[in-house]
Rosetta silent file (secondary structure, phi, psi, omega in degrees, C-alpha in Angstrom):
SEQUENCE: MLKENLKTIRKAKGLSQEELAIKLNVVRQTISKWEQGLSVPDSEMLLTISEILETPVSTLLGETVSEAQADDLKIIAEKLEVINLQLAQRKTSRRKTLNWICISICVFTVITFFILFLLDSPYLKWDYSNVEWAVVGTIFHGFEFIFVRVAPFVFIGSLVGAILTRTK
SCORE:     score description
SCORE:     0.000 S_00000001
   1 L     0.000  -16.436  166.292 -115.279  113.148   51.190 S_00000001
   2 L   -72.982  -26.873 -171.005 -118.614  114.068   50.010 S_00000001
   3 L   -86.179  -86.823  145.558 -117.735  113.024   46.893 S_00000001
   4 H   -27.375  -47.355  118.401 -116.053  109.692   47.446 S_00000001
   5 H  -119.496   21.702  163.832 -118.569  108.642   49.508 S_00000001
   6 H   -66.247  -82.645 -121.722 -121.737  109.535   47.648 S_00000001
   7 H   -55.993  -82.442 -135.838 -120.136  107.397   44.738 S_00000001
   8 H   -53.175  -57.159 -157.383 -118.732  104.101   47.147 S_00000001
   9 H   -59.341  -65.278 -164.553 -122.301  103.924   48.880 S_00000001
  10 H   -24.767  -47.909  147.643 -124.684  104.940   46.173 S_00000001
  11 H     4.116 -105.422  178.633 -122.167  102.024   44.829 S_00000001
  12 H   -63.040  -26.930  152.929 -122.792   99.485   47.011 S_00000001
  13 H   -39.932  -48.345 -179.983 -126.457  100.330   46.956 S_00000001
  14 L   137.915  -24.944 -144.634 -127.130   99.292   43.191 S_00000001
  15 L   -77.654  139.847  163.495 -127.693  102.933   41.914 S_00000001
  16 L  -118.297  177.613 -165.668 -126.552  103.587   39.403 S_00000001
  17 L   -42.972  -37.181 -166.242 -126.196  108.496   38.807 S_00000001
  18 H   -55.171  -50.895 -142.405 -129.646  108.098   36.873 S_00000001
  19 H   -88.564  -82.000 -157.502 -132.037  106.185   39.275 S_00000001
  20 H    12.452 -101.253  140.992 -130.552  108.031   42.035 S_00000001
  21 H    33.635 -122.734  150.111 -131.431  110.854   40.482 S_00000001
  22 L    -4.946  -60.930  165.157 -134.724  110.115   39.837 S_00000001
  23 L   -86.154   25.058  148.523 -135.268  109.544   43.330 S_00000001
  24 L  -122.371  -47.196  -65.050 -133.922  112.871   44.706 S_00000001
  25 L   -16.393   56.255   81.226 -135.895  114.474   41.658 S_00000001
  26 L    11.659  120.833  147.985 -132.329  115.848   40.314 S_00000001
  27 L  -124.122  156.863 -175.856 -131.267  115.547   36.778 S_00000001
  28 L   -21.496   15.672 -129.999 -128.038  113.084   36.390 S_00000001
  29 L  -149.034  -51.999  178.887 -125.911  115.419   35.535 S_00000001
  30 L   -45.336  -62.740  174.423 -126.342  117.010   39.285 S_00000001
  31 L   -66.796  -81.930 -174.450 -125.225  113.420   41.274 S_00000001
  32 L   -34.827  -39.473  179.680 -122.223  114.104   39.144 S_00000001
  33 L   -92.794   10.720 -153.628 -121.202  116.587   39.710 S_00000001
  34 L  -115.670  -22.538  167.486 -121.872  116.195   43.165 S_00000001
  35 L  -142.019   40.062  171.890 -118.986  113.098   43.011 S_00000001
  36 L  -117.314    8.600 -168.996 -116.273  114.500   40.158 S_00000001
  37 L    32.804   56.317 -175.639 -116.944  117.566   43.924 S_00000001
  38 L   -89.835  -17.504  179.583 -117.277  120.229   41.209 S_00000001
  39 L  -141.374 -146.342 -172.544 -120.281  121.451   43.196 S_00000001
  40 L  -125.347  110.216  131.024 -122.640  120.421   47.098 S_00000001
  41 L   -54.472  131.566  107.528 -126.133  119.547   47.978 S_00000001
  42 L    45.015   52.935 -178.179 -127.860  122.083   50.148 S_00000001
  43 L   -19.818   14.050  167.921 -128.682  120.656   53.447 S_00000001
  44 L  -102.725  -12.186 -147.109 -132.339  119.796   52.943 S_00000001
  45 L  -134.137   29.458   75.382 -131.060  117.719   50.140 S_00000001
  46 L   -27.294 -105.151  157.594 -128.545  115.727   52.330 S_00000001
  47 H    16.885  -65.570 -124.692 -130.847  115.107   54.257 S_00000001
  48 H  -121.040  -32.840 -170.728 -133.030  113.735   51.902 S_00000001
  49 H   -83.089    5.911 -169.938 -130.098  111.712   49.680 S_00000001
  50 H   -48.797  -61.334  156.400 -129.009  110.183   53.611 S_00000001
  51 H    30.877 -106.322 -170.707 -133.313  108.572   53.136 S_00000001
  52 H   -70.266   10.832 -164.671 -132.363  107.036   50.564 S_00000001
  53 L  -123.864   83.515 -142.758 -129.433  106.029   50.521 S_00000001
  54 L   -88.773  106.011 -156.869 -130.080  105.216   54.105 S_00000001
  55 L  -149.494  137.420 -160.972 -126.328  106.040   55.555 S_00000001
  56 L   -93.707  172.541 -167.044 -126.867  108.920   58.476 S_00000001
  57 H   -96.744   -0.884  171.313 -125.104  112.140   56.565 S_00000001
  58 H   -72.920   10.642 -145.275 -122.045  111.887   59.204 S_00000001
  59 H  -102.763  -59.627 -160.699 -120.846  108.780   57.248 S_00000001
  60 H   -74.835  -57.762   93.857 -121.776  110.564   53.928 S_00000001
  61 H    79.318 -141.418  176.683 -119.796  113.524   55.473 S_00000001
  62 L    18.834 -156.907  154.635 -117.039  111.680   57.131 S_00000001
  63 L  -101.670 -160.963  150.671 -114.250  109.853   56.395 S_00000001
  64 L   -13.185  149.181 -138.651 -112.913  107.731   53.501 S_00000001
  65 L  -173.311  114.928  143.551 -116.634  104.703   52.854 S_00000001
  66 L   -69.815  126.570  168.730 -114.293  102.173   51.915 S_00000001
  67 L   -91.383  169.375  121.937 -115.913   99.335   49.282 S_00000001
  68 L    36.687  163.053   -0.178 -116.247   96.285   49.133 S_00000001
  69 L   -11.659  133.177 -156.546 -112.632   94.089   48.921 S_00000001
  70 H   -65.804  -54.628 -168.565 -112.774   91.475   46.338 S_00000001
  71 H   -93.108   12.588  109.825 -111.777   89.072   48.903 S_00000001
  72 H  -166.741   88.764  138.481 -113.912   89.634   51.146 S_00000001
  73 H    12.896 -122.237 -171.939 -116.205   88.810   49.024 S_00000001
  74 H  -104.184   33.942  176.633 -115.174   86.102   47.967 S_00000001
  75 H  -123.318  -71.381  177.727 -114.605   85.290   51.623 S_00000001
  76 H   -25.294  -74.489  140.332 -118.221   86.261   52.449 S_00000001
  77 L     4.371  -55.201 -176.889 -119.313   83.505   49.037 S_00000001
  78 L  -106.585  161.535 -131.998 -117.556   80.432   50.696 S_00000001
  79 L    91.388  -61.548 -173.871 -119.147   81.008   53.847 S_00000001
  80 H  -106.357   15.565  176.640 -122.553   80.811   52.488 S_00000001
  81 H   -78.661  -77.280 -172.542 -121.255   78.034   50.262 S_00000001
  82 H   -21.507  -55.382 -179.188 -120.293   76.220   53.566 S_00000001
  83 H   -62.846  -42.932 -157.202 -123.828   76.957   55.264 S_00000001
  84 L  -110.430   49.006 -173.759 -125.629   75.649   52.485 S_00000001
  85 L  -136.986   -5.615  156.542 -124.139   72.440   51.373 S_00000001
  86 L   -80.455  -37.403 -179.593 -124.818   72.431   55.302 S_00000001
  87 L  -116.568   38.320   67.288 -128.547   72.470   55.650 S_00000001
  88 L   -23.833    7.601 -158.549 -128.435   70.788   52.250 S_00000001
  89 L  -121.421  -66.821 -178.900 -126.403   67.494   54.633 S_00000001
  90 H   -40.447  -53.292  179.694 -129.248   68.661   57.119 S_00000001
  91 H   -91.800   26.774 -163.305 -132.535   68.002   54.612 S_00000001
  92 H   -93.685  -60.722  173.038 -130.960   65.016   52.570 S_00000001
  93 H   -23.228 -130.579    6.140 -130.174   63.551   56.899 S_00000001
  94 L  -171.830  -24.401 -138.047 -134.121   64.554   57.430 S_00000001
  95 L  -115.015  -58.188 -173.322 -135.272   62.836   54.093 S_00000001
  96 L   -66.437  -12.627 -167.955 -133.785   59.783   55.264 S_00000001
  97 L   -87.379  -89.051  174.347 -134.945   59.155   58.802 S_00000001
  98 H   -37.334  -50.332  176.257 -139.170   59.682   57.261 S_00000001
  99 H   -88.886   20.597 -163.075 -138.346   56.921   55.125 S_00000001
 100 H   -92.980  -28.004 -160.656 -136.380   54.837   57.358 S_00000001
 101 H   -70.470  -44.108  133.717 -139.534   55.963   59.677 S_00000001
 102 H   -12.276  -64.590  156.333 -141.923   54.700   56.861 S_00000001
 103 H   -56.901  -90.531 -139.233 -140.321   51.840   56.036 S_00000001
 104 H   -53.226  -26.594  145.105 -140.179   50.544   59.666 S_00000001
 105 H   -30.785  -93.894 -166.757 -144.660   51.475   60.021 S_00000001
 106 H   -38.501  -17.367  159.634 -145.286   49.634   57.065 S_00000001
 107 H   -52.073  -51.478  179.220 -143.172   46.427   58.441 S_00000001
 108 H   -22.838  -86.778 -177.550 -144.926   47.212   61.653 S_00000001
 109 H   -48.837 -126.876  163.393 -148.571   46.767   60.267 S_00000001
 110 H    27.515  -48.129  153.006 -147.775   43.873   57.594 S_00000001
 111 H    17.924 -117.255 -164.440 -146.285   42.300   61.124 S_00000001
 112 L   -60.979  -43.569 -172.995 -148.565   42.671   63.247 S_00000001
 113 H   -54.029  -48.825  159.460 -151.751   42.217   60.278 S_00000001
 114 H  -105.000    6.231  154.842 -149.916   38.859   60.608 S_00000001
 115 H   -54.658  -48.054  170.477 -149.826   38.058   64.158 S_00000001
 116 H  -107.477   -5.210  126.556 -153.231   38.170   64.430 S_00000001
 117 H   -10.056  -89.488 -159.442 -154.008   36.312   61.626 S_00000001
 118 L   -98.558   52.028  135.029 -152.701   33.614   62.646 S_00000001
 119 L   -64.434  -62.319  172.488 -154.194   34.326   66.372 S_00000001
 120 L    79.415   94.847 -173.605 -157.392   33.907   64.661 S_00000001
 121 L   -18.220  105.867  164.873 -158.659   36.033   67.379 S_00000001
 122 L   -35.094  -95.555   99.361 -157.993   34.210   71.032 S_00000001
 123 H    58.005  -51.272  174.574 -159.822   36.616   73.143 S_00000001
 124 H   -57.745  -43.069 -148.286 -163.173   33.882   71.152 S_00000001
 125 H  -119.016   35.673 -161.636 -161.778   31.009   73.012 S_00000001
 126 L  -107.977  174.313 -157.964 -160.592   32.459   76.694 S_00000001
 127 L  -107.757   81.494  172.384 -162.928   31.524   80.014 S_00000001
 128 L   -52.355   -2.768  -64.411 -164.407   34.737   80.571 S_00000001
 129 L  -172.059  -26.175 -147.131 -165.068   33.674   83.200 S_00000001
 130 L  -133.608  100.479  164.644 -162.000   34.567   85.214 S_00000001
 131 H   -19.986  -63.478 -159.795 -161.853   38.692   86.524 S_00000001
 132 H   -92.995  -25.581  144.945 -158.556   39.128   85.017 S_00000001
 133 H   -44.512  -53.685  167.182 -158.608   36.559   81.826 S_00000001
 134 H   -48.927  -19.565  122.849 -161.376   38.827   80.948 S_00000001
 135 H  -134.531   94.118  148.552 -160.163   41.679   80.729 S_00000001
 136 H  -117.551  -23.053  169.203 -157.141   41.607   79.261 S_00000001
 137 H   -16.496  -84.614  154.928 -159.847   39.615   76.443 S_00000001
 138 L    -8.605  -96.873 -159.092 -161.876   43.015   76.456 S_00000001
 139 L    -6.617  -82.828  175.509 -158.382   44.502   75.607 S_00000001
 140 H   -11.548  -60.734  166.468 -157.216   42.538   73.196 S_00000001
 141 H   -56.423  -41.439  137.618 -160.107   42.427   71.368 S_00000001
 142 H    -2.693  -93.395 -178.819 -159.726   46.496   71.177 S_00000001
 143 H   -45.653 -103.631 -173.535 -156.968   46.260   70.028 S_00000001
 144 H   -11.753  -63.934 -156.768 -157.522   44.154   67.445 S_00000001
 145 H   -67.327  -25.850  163.152 -160.678   45.570   66.588 S_00000001
 146 H   -68.555  -21.893  -66.055 -158.986   49.384   65.946 S_00000001
 147 H  -152.663  -82.143 -120.845 -156.069   47.544   64.634 S_00000001
 148 H  -100.362   -5.572 -173.027 -157.872   45.763   61.256 S_00000001
 149 L  -132.727    5.061  159.076 -159.625   48.870   60.965 S_00000001
 150 L  -118.282   -4.884 -161.944 -157.275   51.913   60.949 S_00000001
 151 H   -85.985  -19.840  177.854 -153.539   50.245   60.038 S_00000001
 152 H   -25.190  -76.529 -167.799 -155.207   49.933   56.062 S_00000001
 153 H   -26.317  -75.997 -153.611 -154.869   53.860   56.036 S_00000001
 154 H   -30.537  -38.161 -132.368 -151.635   54.194   58.537 S_00000001
 155 H  -110.212  -11.978  153.727 -149.957   51.221   56.110 S_00000001
 156 H   -86.204    8.358  172.904 -151.251   53.107   52.370 S_00000001
 157 H   -70.817  -88.714 -162.943 -150.264   56.361   54.547 S_00000001
 158 H   -74.584  -24.334  158.730 -146.571   55.774   55.317 S_00000001
 159 H   -21.021  -96.505  139.407 -146.272   53.130   51.845 S_00000001
 160 H   -41.241    9.426  153.577 -146.408   56.438   50.132 S_00000001
 161 H   -78.269  -68.887  179.426 -144.913   58.587   52.618 S_00000001
 162 H   -75.360  -44.796  168.858 -141.685   55.924   51.624 S_00000001
 163 H   -58.994  -30.616  166.994 -141.950   56.152   48.616 S_00000001
 164 H   -17.843  -74.660 -145.661 -142.247   60.099   49.170 S_00000001
 165 H   -73.511  -30.132 -163.102 -139.340   60.065   50.652 S_00000001
 166 L   -69.817  163.235 -154.216 -136.762   57.418   48.849 S_00000001
 167 L   -79.697 -159.582 -165.240 -132.972   59.841   48.480 S_00000001
 168 L  -137.357    0.000    0.000 -132.500   59.105   44.274 S_00000001
């Protein structure tokens, strides 16, 4: 049991006999003898082997460990391929959404600038003696004041975002 399990687990971990021998501070021939069943490691060495191979001693001494079947590896590869495809589709979808958001912000900024230009600051012509119109005029003036100063940066940022997130 030990000889088959040792060889199977060593190969599953991607170690050669030489690499395992170096980690155990023994010569390669010792590993070869263990795997051929010509000799067995002592109990202290078994504990060291189990630590290096990250496998319980009971597994090393227990029943035969089967190698991963080619079909199992194929199934795993197919599942990974599906997951990668789903992640790529999600990334593309997010990129398109972000692109449309950036384009929408650009369009909204241009339209708002055009409307403000056509209105020609109507709050300057309002009668501020009426309290309600004074509040509305002040709010509109505040919006226009902030918008005119912030909108160019928002427009440039969203234009750059739209260019960087466009799909090829």
